[in-house]
Amino acid sequence: MILAFDTHYFEEKAKTVAVQFKHWTDEVPNHVYNETLMGIAAYESGAFYKRELPCILSLLKQIDLTVIDVIVVDGFVVLDDEGALGLGGYLYEALDQKIPIIGVAKNNFAKINALKMPVFRGDSKKPLYITSKGLSLQEAASHIQEMHGEYRFPTLLKEVDSIGRE
């Protein structure tokens, strides 16, 4: 099984959503998890993970991780070519490096070159930027490339974003 996460912030609360699906080509999730937490930390420049990681870890308590093969997060797994951890990297460490993490970012991050891979989907001229831990960058990019949807952003990643905004 695969999990894809997204978190949306509303003043001092955050809604975290995860969609669970079996195959990269699935169009609809098998299950949707969500949780709203209050008292969320303020955004700290350069340390975004401090705000979002606790939300993801809290929601993961609802999920049987023994059936999860990969987790997809909105953002970067590493932040530079030396391997400085981003949100996905901190999640990988928090899960004792047992579940591979793929980061899917909509915008480029200039400090990273070798450890990210652009993925062009559909007719888009603008790529998604893929980073990973626990599986090769090529494999991670291939999985995101094969996800359902004819546009830049895969259907299930669009779905998890949409549910989070509700």
XYZ file of N, CA, C and O in Angstrom:
664
model
N 0.837 -1.185 0.000
C 0.000 0.000 0.000
C 0.880 1.245 0.000
O 1.997 1.236 0.483
N 0.326 2.303 -0.518
C 1.022 3.588 -0.643
C 0.180 4.634 0.092
O -1.049 4.602 0.024
N 0.853 5.550 0.766
C 0.181 6.674 1.420
C 0.688 7.963 0.797
O 1.895 8.104 0.551
N -0.211 8.903 0.558
C 0.174 10.245 0.124
C -0.410 11.239 1.118
O -1.599 11.174 1.442
N 0.437 12.148 1.614
C 0.062 13.107 2.656
C 0.048 14.534 2.146
O 0.825 14.912 1.279
N -0.798 15.346 2.788
C -0.761 16.788 2.613
C -1.346 17.417 3.870
O -2.226 16.841 4.514
N -0.858 18.590 4.220
C -1.347 19.325 5.385
C -1.667 20.743 4.968
O -0.908 21.368 4.231
N -2.801 21.238 5.449
C -3.210 22.620 5.197
C -3.378 23.315 6.537
O -3.864 22.722 7.500
N -2.997 24.580 6.571
C -2.993 25.356 7.803
C -4.071 26.416 7.767
O -4.256 27.091 6.763
N -4.766 26.540 8.890
C -5.823 27.531 9.070
C -5.600 28.168 10.434
O -5.884 27.547 11.457
N -5.049 29.376 10.445
C -4.712 30.083 11.681
C -3.830 29.187 12.562
O -2.749 28.846 12.161
N -4.309 28.767 13.731
C -3.477 27.944 14.624
C -3.851 26.470 14.590
O -3.581 25.730 15.541
N -4.487 26.045 13.516
C -4.810 24.623 13.395
C -4.346 24.111 12.040
O -4.112 24.879 11.115
N -4.220 22.795 11.974
C -3.767 22.165 10.732
C -4.605 20.928 10.464
O -4.888 20.140 11.372
N -4.987 20.763 9.203
C -5.697 19.568 8.767
C -4.744 18.737 7.924
O -4.262 19.193 6.888
N -4.461 17.528 8.401
C -3.585 16.612 7.680
C -4.427 15.506 7.092
O -5.290 14.939 7.772
N -4.167 15.200 5.841
C -4.923 14.174 5.117
C -3.932 13.189 4.512
O -2.856 13.569 4.055
N -4.324 11.917 4.536
C -3.560 10.883 3.833
C -4.532 10.056 3.018
O -5.592 9.667 3.508
N -4.188 9.814 1.765
C -4.943 8.864 0.951
C -4.097 7.604 0.824
O -2.885 7.675 0.662
N -4.764 6.478 0.955
C -4.091 5.184 0.845
C -4.541 4.507 -0.434
O -5.737 4.489 -0.743
N -3.592 3.980 -1.188
C -3.932 3.292 -2.429
C -2.963 2.142 -2.647
O -1.891 2.091 -2.042
N -3.371 1.216 -3.501
C -2.616 -0.017 -3.679
C -1.604 0.055 -4.820
O -0.499 -0.453 -4.706
N -2.008 0.678 -5.930
C -1.156 0.698 -7.123
C -0.897 2.147 -7.543
O -1.772 3.001 -7.415
N 0.272 2.389 -8.100
C 0.620 3.737 -8.541
C -0.364 4.253 -9.579
O -0.580 5.458 -9.686
N -0.990 3.377 -10.326
C -1.912 3.785 -11.383
C -3.358 3.954 -10.905
O -4.230 4.294 -11.701
N -3.619 3.742 -9.617
C -4.983 3.864 -9.091
C -5.527 5.277 -9.288
O -4.804 6.262 -9.143
N -6.826 5.331 -9.573
C -7.493 6.618 -9.768
C -8.190 7.095 -8.502
O -8.370 8.296 -8.293
N -8.615 6.156 -7.663
C -9.305 6.505 -6.412
C -8.601 5.811 -5.242
O -8.053 4.718 -5.398
N -8.633 6.441 -4.074
C -7.975 5.831 -2.917
C -8.790 4.677 -2.333
O -10.008 4.630 -2.494
N -8.094 3.770 -1.657
C -8.761 2.702 -0.916
C -9.331 3.239 0.391
O -10.325 2.739 0.890
N -8.626 4.220 0.951
C -9.020 4.765 2.241
C -8.482 6.194 2.358
O -7.439 6.514 1.812
N -9.231 7.023 3.091
C -8.795 8.387 3.363
C -8.753 8.566 4.877
O -9.699 8.221 5.583
N -7.648 9.087 5.358
C -7.482 9.408 6.774
C -7.351 10.916 6.887
O -6.752 11.554 6.026
N -7.885 11.494 7.955
C -7.645 12.914 8.187
C -7.753 13.234 9.660
O -8.376 12.500 10.431
N -7.116 14.320 10.028
C -7.082 14.750 11.415
C -6.811 16.248 11.442
O -5.992 16.750 10.665
N -7.486 16.942 12.331
C -7.239 18.362 12.528
C -6.654 18.550 13.920
O -7.218 18.066 14.905
N -5.528 19.223 13.971
C -4.849 19.492 15.237
C -4.863 20.985 15.521
O -4.737 21.795 14.611
N -4.988 21.321 16.791
C -4.968 22.718 17.229
C -3.588 23.043 17.795
O -2.813 22.148 18.114
N -3.313 24.312 17.960
C -2.074 24.747 18.591
C -0.832 24.423 17.786
O 0.198 24.040 18.342
N -0.915 24.591 16.492
C 0.196 24.269 15.598
C 1.292 25.335 15.719
O 1.011 26.522 15.819
N 2.521 24.886 15.683
C 3.663 25.806 15.754
C 3.643 26.775 14.579
O 3.196 26.430 13.487
N 4.151 27.948 14.816
C 4.259 28.943 13.757
C 5.298 28.479 12.734
O 6.216 27.730 13.072
N 5.144 28.951 11.510
C 6.113 28.632 10.465
C 7.475 29.200 10.848
O 7.590 30.345 11.267
N 8.505 28.377 10.700
C 9.876 28.806 10.975
C 10.679 28.652 9.689
O 10.850 27.533 9.197
N 11.152 29.759 9.161
C 11.900 29.732 7.913
C 13.092 28.781 8.016
O 13.837 28.808 8.977
N 13.210 27.896 7.024
C 14.309 26.942 7.001
C 14.077 25.707 7.847
O 14.930 24.824 7.894
N 12.938 25.645 8.535
C 12.643 24.496 9.394
C 11.170 24.128 9.292
O 10.494 23.882 10.283
N 10.665 24.080 8.064
C 9.265 23.773 7.811
C 8.845 22.456 8.459
O 7.721 22.309 8.938
N 9.754 21.476 8.475
C 9.445 20.160 9.027
C 8.975 20.247 10.478
O 8.177 19.412 10.925
N 9.434 21.235 11.235
C 9.038 21.352 12.643
C 7.540 21.605 12.769
O 6.940 21.271 13.785
N 6.952 22.177 11.753
C 5.524 22.467 11.761
C 4.709 21.270 11.248
O 3.700 20.904 11.823
N 5.169 20.658 10.173
C 4.358 19.633 9.524
C 4.613 18.213 10.017
O 3.701 17.392 10.063
N 5.845 17.897 10.391
C 6.161 16.533 10.812
C 5.293 16.055 11.979
O 4.767 14.934 11.930
N 5.065 16.854 13.029
C 4.195 16.379 14.112
C 2.776 16.051 13.641
O 2.144 15.121 14.151
N 2.286 16.785 12.651
C 0.943 16.519 12.105
C 0.908 15.163 11.409
O -0.024 14.367 11.608
N 1.917 14.884 10.594
C 1.981 13.605 9.883
C 2.138 12.452 10.863
O 1.439 11.436 10.769
N 3.028 12.608 11.825
C 3.258 11.535 12.808
C 2.005 11.252 13.627
O 1.715 10.099 13.945
N 1.248 12.287 13.942
C 0.002 12.090 14.681
C -1.006 11.293 13.854
O -1.615 10.339 14.349
N -1.168 11.651 12.587
C -2.108 10.929 11.722
C -1.655 9.490 11.487
O -2.488 8.578 11.400
N -0.366 9.263 11.425
C 0.153 7.899 11.213
C -0.255 6.941 12.333
O -0.290 5.734 12.119
N -0.607 7.468 13.485
C -1.063 6.610 14.602
C -2.364 5.894 14.269
O -2.689 4.881 14.871
N -3.125 6.401 13.289
C -4.390 5.782 12.871
C -4.183 4.673 11.841
O -5.132 3.989 11.470
N -2.956 4.519 11.360
C -2.699 3.686 10.184
C -1.811 2.500 10.542
O -0.838 2.643 11.277
N -2.143 1.329 9.998
C -1.321 0.131 10.178
C -0.118 0.241 9.251
O -0.208 -0.025 8.056
N 1.005 0.620 9.806
C 2.194 0.852 8.994
C 2.821 -0.429 8.456
O 3.638 -0.376 7.541
N 2.414 -1.581 8.988
C 2.985 -2.843 8.493
C 2.553 -3.144 7.059
O 3.176 -3.971 6.400
N 1.510 -2.481 6.568
C 1.051 -2.715 5.190
C 1.475 -1.602 4.239
O 1.147 -1.636 3.060
N 2.207 -0.618 4.745
C 2.614 0.534 3.934
C 3.987 0.283 3.327
O 4.952 0.007 4.028
N 4.054 0.395 1.999
C 5.304 0.177 1.265
C 6.063 1.475 0.997
O 7.296 1.473 0.959
N 5.334 2.563 0.762
C 5.932 3.851 0.404
C 5.022 4.965 0.902
O 3.799 4.820 0.900
N 5.641 6.092 1.282
C 4.895 7.293 1.653
C 5.328 8.425 0.725
O 6.519 8.617 0.480
N 4.339 9.178 0.239
C 4.586 10.339 -0.614
C 4.222 11.592 0.180
O 3.142 11.662 0.760
N 5.136 12.559 0.200
C 4.866 13.822 0.884
C 4.934 14.972 -0.111
O 5.612 14.897 -1.134
N 4.246 16.034 0.239
C 4.250 17.261 -0.544
C 5.455 18.078 -0.099
O 5.449 18.665 0.973
N 6.511 18.069 -0.900
C 7.714 18.801 -0.536
C 8.959 17.986 -0.830
O 8.922 17.019 -1.595
N 10.031 18.367 -0.179
C 11.331 17.740 -0.438
C 11.718 16.755 0.660
O 11.404 16.955 1.831
N 12.439 15.717 0.261
C 12.987 14.746 1.201
C 14.382 15.201 1.629
O 14.745 15.088 2.797
N 15.147 15.706 0.689
C 16.454 16.305 0.979
C 16.472 17.711 0.396
O 15.772 18.000 -0.574
N 17.311 18.572 1.009
C 17.311 19.982 0.624
C 18.545 20.434 -0.140
O 18.581 21.543 -0.651
N 19.574 19.582 -0.166
C 20.769 19.931 -0.921
C 21.482 18.653 -1.350
O 21.082 17.554 -0.968
N 22.529 18.806 -2.118
C 23.243 17.642 -2.648
C 24.144 16.967 -1.621
O 24.728 15.925 -1.899
N 24.234 17.537 -0.426
C 24.938 16.874 0.678
C 23.967 16.029 1.502
O 24.372 15.350 2.426
N 22.681 16.121 1.201
C 21.687 15.297 1.874
C 21.039 15.914 3.091
O 20.439 15.202 3.907
N 21.123 17.244 3.259
C 20.430 17.903 4.370
C 18.949 17.523 4.300
O 18.339 17.567 3.232
N 18.396 17.145 5.431
C 17.037 16.622 5.451
C 15.973 17.698 5.288
O 16.047 18.764 5.899
N 14.977 17.376 4.479
C 13.759 18.147 4.378
C 12.676 17.380 5.121
O 12.957 16.383 5.811
N 11.432 17.796 4.974
C 10.315 17.151 5.659
C 10.328 15.639 5.475
O 10.247 14.875 6.439
N 10.433 15.174 4.239
C 10.416 13.739 3.961
C 11.585 13.004 4.584
O 11.454 11.864 5.030
N 12.735 13.631 4.642
C 13.908 13.022 5.265
C 13.722 12.856 6.758
O 14.088 11.822 7.340
N 13.147 13.871 7.395
C 12.870 13.765 8.830
C 11.818 12.698 9.102
O 11.890 11.976 10.098
N 10.838 12.569 8.215
C 9.836 11.518 8.356
C 10.495 10.147 8.218
O 10.215 9.228 8.996
N 11.369 10.000 7.253
C 12.094 8.743 7.042
C 12.870 8.357 8.303
O 12.838 7.202 8.727
N 13.526 9.313 8.907
C 14.272 9.055 10.147
C 13.318 8.716 11.291
O 13.592 7.807 12.083
N 12.205 9.431 11.399
C 11.232 9.187 12.472
C 10.625 7.787 12.373
O 10.227 7.204 13.385
N 10.581 7.246 11.167
C 10.047 5.895 10.951
C 11.174 4.861 10.924
O 11.008 3.762 10.391
N 12.308 5.211 11.520
C 13.469 4.312 11.642
C 13.944 3.785 10.291
O 14.396 2.642 10.197
N 13.805 4.581 9.248
C 14.258 4.245 7.898
C 13.634 2.945 7.377
O 14.219 2.255 6.557
N 12.420 2.634 7.837
C 11.763 1.382 7.452
C 10.819 1.534 6.265
O 10.498 0.552 5.602
N 10.336 2.758 6.011
C 9.401 2.987 4.913
C 10.003 4.035 3.980
O 10.291 5.156 4.415
N 10.192 3.705 2.705
C 10.724 4.694 1.755
C 9.799 5.903 1.642
O 8.569 5.779 1.748
N 10.417 7.062 1.419
C 9.677 8.319 1.298
C 10.006 8.955 -0.044
O 11.172 9.058 -0.420
N 8.956 9.406 -0.732
C 9.116 10.168 -1.974
C 8.577 11.569 -1.723
O 7.456 11.730 -1.244
N 9.376 12.562 -2.061
C 8.929 13.941 -1.987
C 8.558 14.439 -3.368
O 9.299 14.219 -4.336
N 7.403 15.086 -3.471
C 6.938 15.667 -4.734
C 6.742 17.162 -4.489
O 5.858 17.550 -3.725
N 7.585 17.963 -5.092
C 7.515 19.414 -4.916
C 7.075 20.074 -6.214
O 7.502 19.679 -7.299
N 6.243 21.084 -6.075
C 5.743 21.806 -7.243
C 6.730 22.854 -7.726
O 6.732 23.223 -8.889
N 7.569 23.353 -6.817
C 8.508 24.414 -7.164
C 9.942 23.948 -6.965
O 10.225 23.167 -6.055
N 10.823 24.477 -7.776
C 12.226 24.115 -7.724
C 12.886 24.695 -6.477
O 12.473 25.716 -5.955
N 13.905 24.008 -6.008
C 14.689 24.461 -4.869
C 16.129 24.518 -5.337
O 16.728 23.496 -5.672
N 16.695 25.704 -5.381
C 17.974 25.940 -6.049
C 19.166 25.216 -5.430
O 20.145 24.957 -6.112
N 19.107 24.880 -4.139
C 20.267 24.276 -3.486
C 20.485 22.813 -3.848
O 21.461 22.221 -3.435
N 19.575 22.225 -4.549
C 19.673 20.800 -4.840
C 19.675 20.567 -6.347
O 18.842 21.124 -7.063
N 20.616 19.778 -6.808
C 20.709 19.451 -8.226
C 20.774 17.946 -8.444
O 19.896 17.367 -9.066
N 21.824 17.304 -7.943
C 22.050 15.877 -8.195
C 21.039 14.981 -7.504
O 20.747 13.895 -7.991
N 20.491 15.411 -6.379
C 19.591 14.554 -5.608
C 18.116 14.844 -5.845
O 17.262 14.485 -5.045
N 17.792 15.494 -6.945
C 16.389 15.682 -7.337
C 16.258 15.361 -8.809
O 17.233 15.435 -9.565
N 15.066 14.982 -9.194
C 14.821 14.656 -10.591
C 13.518 15.328 -11.034
O 12.483 15.162 -10.391
N 13.563 16.070 -12.135
C 12.323 16.642 -12.656
C 11.498 15.570 -13.363
O 12.047 14.700 -14.036
N 10.197 15.648 -13.176
C 9.276 14.739 -13.850
C 8.252 15.593 -14.586
O 7.553 16.408 -13.976
N 8.204 15.408 -15.886
C 7.218 16.106 -16.712
C 6.052 15.158 -16.955
O 6.247 14.036 -17.410
N 4.857 15.616 -16.634
C 3.652 14.807 -16.826
C 2.708 15.536 -17.770
O 2.631 16.758 -17.755
N 1.967 14.753 -18.530
C 1.007 15.341 -19.453
C 1.693 16.276 -20.423
O 2.821 16.036 -20.851
N 1.012 17.361 -20.754
C 1.565 18.348 -21.681
C 2.280 19.490 -20.966
O 2.667 20.469 -21.599
N 2.439 19.362 -19.650
C 3.024 20.445 -18.876
C 4.482 20.704 -19.262
O 5.261 19.778 -19.462
N 4.823 21.968 -19.328
C 6.210 22.380 -19.582
C 6.946 22.586 -18.260
O 8.144 22.822 -18.234
N 6.203 22.517 -17.159
C 6.770 22.719 -15.830
C 6.799 21.373 -15.100
O 5.773 20.726 -14.947
N 7.970 20.959 -14.620
C 8.056 19.647 -13.980
C 7.619 19.659 -12.513
O 7.502 20.716 -11.894
N 7.420 18.468 -11.996
C 7.383 18.233 -10.560
C 8.805 17.847 -10.190
O 9.531 17.257 -10.996
N 9.234 18.165 -8.977
C 10.593 17.864 -8.544
C 10.547 16.746 -7.517
O 9.907 16.872 -6.468
N 11.225 15.654 -7.816
C 11.164 14.435 -7.019
C 12.464 14.259 -6.244
O 13.554 14.399 -6.800
N 12.331 13.941 -4.971
C 13.450 13.557 -4.111
C 13.013 12.306 -3.361
O 11.810 12.010 -3.273
N 13.976 11.564 -2.806
C 13.580 10.317 -2.123
C 14.631 9.856 -1.125
O 15.789 10.252 -1.186
N 14.179 8.988 -0.248
C 15.036 8.241 0.678
C 14.431 6.853 0.789
O 13.226 6.690 0.868
N 15.299 5.837 0.786
C 14.836 4.461 0.936
C 14.564 3.752 -0.374
O 14.289 2.558 -0.390
N 14.604 4.476 -1.475
C 14.527 3.909 -2.810
C 15.242 4.865 -3.749
O 15.429 6.041 -3.420
N 15.665 4.357 -4.879
C 16.451 5.191 -5.785
C 15.617 6.353 -6.317
O 14.390 6.262 -6.440
N 16.304 7.421 -6.633
C 15.649 8.593 -7.200
C 14.965 8.240 -8.516
O 13.848 8.686 -8.789
N 15.602 7.402 -9.324
C 15.026 6.975 -10.598
C 13.716 6.211 -10.378
O 12.725 6.442 -11.065
N 13.711 5.297 -9.402
C 12.496 4.528 -9.103
C 11.391 5.449 -8.582
O 10.227 5.330 -8.979
N 11.752 6.375 -7.704
C 10.768 7.310 -7.160
C 10.147 8.141 -8.284
O 8.913 8.290 -8.366
N 10.981 8.669 -9.161
C 10.482 9.480 -10.273
C 9.594 8.653 -11.199
O 8.552 9.123 -11.673
N 9.978 7.412 -11.438
C 9.192 6.526 -12.288
C 7.797 6.282 -11.699
O 6.799 6.280 -12.416
N 7.727 6.103 -10.385
C 6.431 5.897 -9.727
C 5.526 7.122 -9.897
O 4.336 6.983 -10.211
N 6.080 8.299 -9.699
C 5.266 9.515 -9.835
C 4.851 9.713 -11.290
O 3.719 10.106 -11.578
N 5.736 9.393 -12.205
C 5.424 9.492 -13.628
C 4.245 8.601 -14.009
O 3.385 8.992 -14.792
N 4.199 7.389 -13.434
C 3.156 6.436 -13.825
C 1.829 6.628 -13.086
O 0.839 5.980 -13.428
N 1.772 7.556 -12.120
C 0.516 7.767 -11.398
C -0.592 8.204 -12.353
O -0.341 8.836 -13.380
N -1.812 7.871 -11.971
C -2.982 8.196 -12.785
C -3.119 9.709 -12.956
O -2.845 10.477 -12.046
N -3.590 10.097 -14.133
C -3.890 11.494 -14.415
C -3.129 11.973 -15.630
O -1.973 11.620 -15.825
N -3.796 12.784 -16.427
C -3.181 13.247 -17.665
C -2.511 14.605 -17.521
O -1.926 15.107 -18.472
N -2.582 15.183 -16.325
C -2.021 16.517 -16.131
C -0.743 16.467 -15.298
O -0.307 15.407 -14.854
N -0.172 17.620 -15.071
C 1.087 17.736 -14.330
C 0.994 17.057 -12.968
O 1.883 16.324 -12.561
N -0.084 17.317 -12.268
C -0.227 16.782 -10.915
C -1.082 15.518 -10.947
O -2.200 15.549 -11.461
N -0.589 14.392 -10.423
C -1.346 13.139 -10.441
C -2.700 13.255 -9.728
O -2.848 14.017 -8.770
N -3.653 12.477 -10.182
C -5.019 12.509 -9.662
C -5.073 12.368 -8.146
O -5.737 13.171 -7.470
N -4.404 11.379 -7.584
C -4.505 11.158 -6.133
C -3.778 12.224 -5.323
O -4.178 12.521 -4.194
N -2.750 12.828 -5.872
C -2.092 13.926 -5.158
C -2.977 15.170 -5.193
O -3.034 15.939 -4.236
N -3.691 15.345 -6.285
C -4.664 16.429 -6.375
C -5.808 16.187 -5.380
O -6.293 17.112 -4.727
N -6.208 14.928 -5.251
C -7.295 14.550 -4.343
C -6.923 14.836 -2.888
O -7.715 15.387 -2.135
N -5.732 14.449 -2.475
C -5.328 14.663 -1.082
C -5.233 16.155 -0.783
O -5.614 16.619 0.304
N -4.803 16.948 -1.746
C -4.755 18.401 -1.589
C -6.161 18.971 -1.462
O -6.435 19.795 -0.591
N -7.058 18.509 -2.295
C -8.437 18.999 -2.296
C -9.151 18.681 -0.975
O -9.838 19.541 -0.404
N -8.994 17.484 -0.475
C -9.629 17.098 0.792
C -9.079 17.951 1.931
O -9.814 18.367 2.821
N -7.795 18.232 1.897
C -7.189 19.053 2.937
C -7.725 20.469 2.979
O -7.803 21.085 4.039
N -8.141 20.977 1.843
C -8.658 22.346 1.766
C -10.118 22.444 2.211
O -10.619 23.538 2.434
N -10.817 21.324 2.309
C -12.251 21.342 2.678
C -12.447 21.816 4.104
O -11.679 21.525 4.991
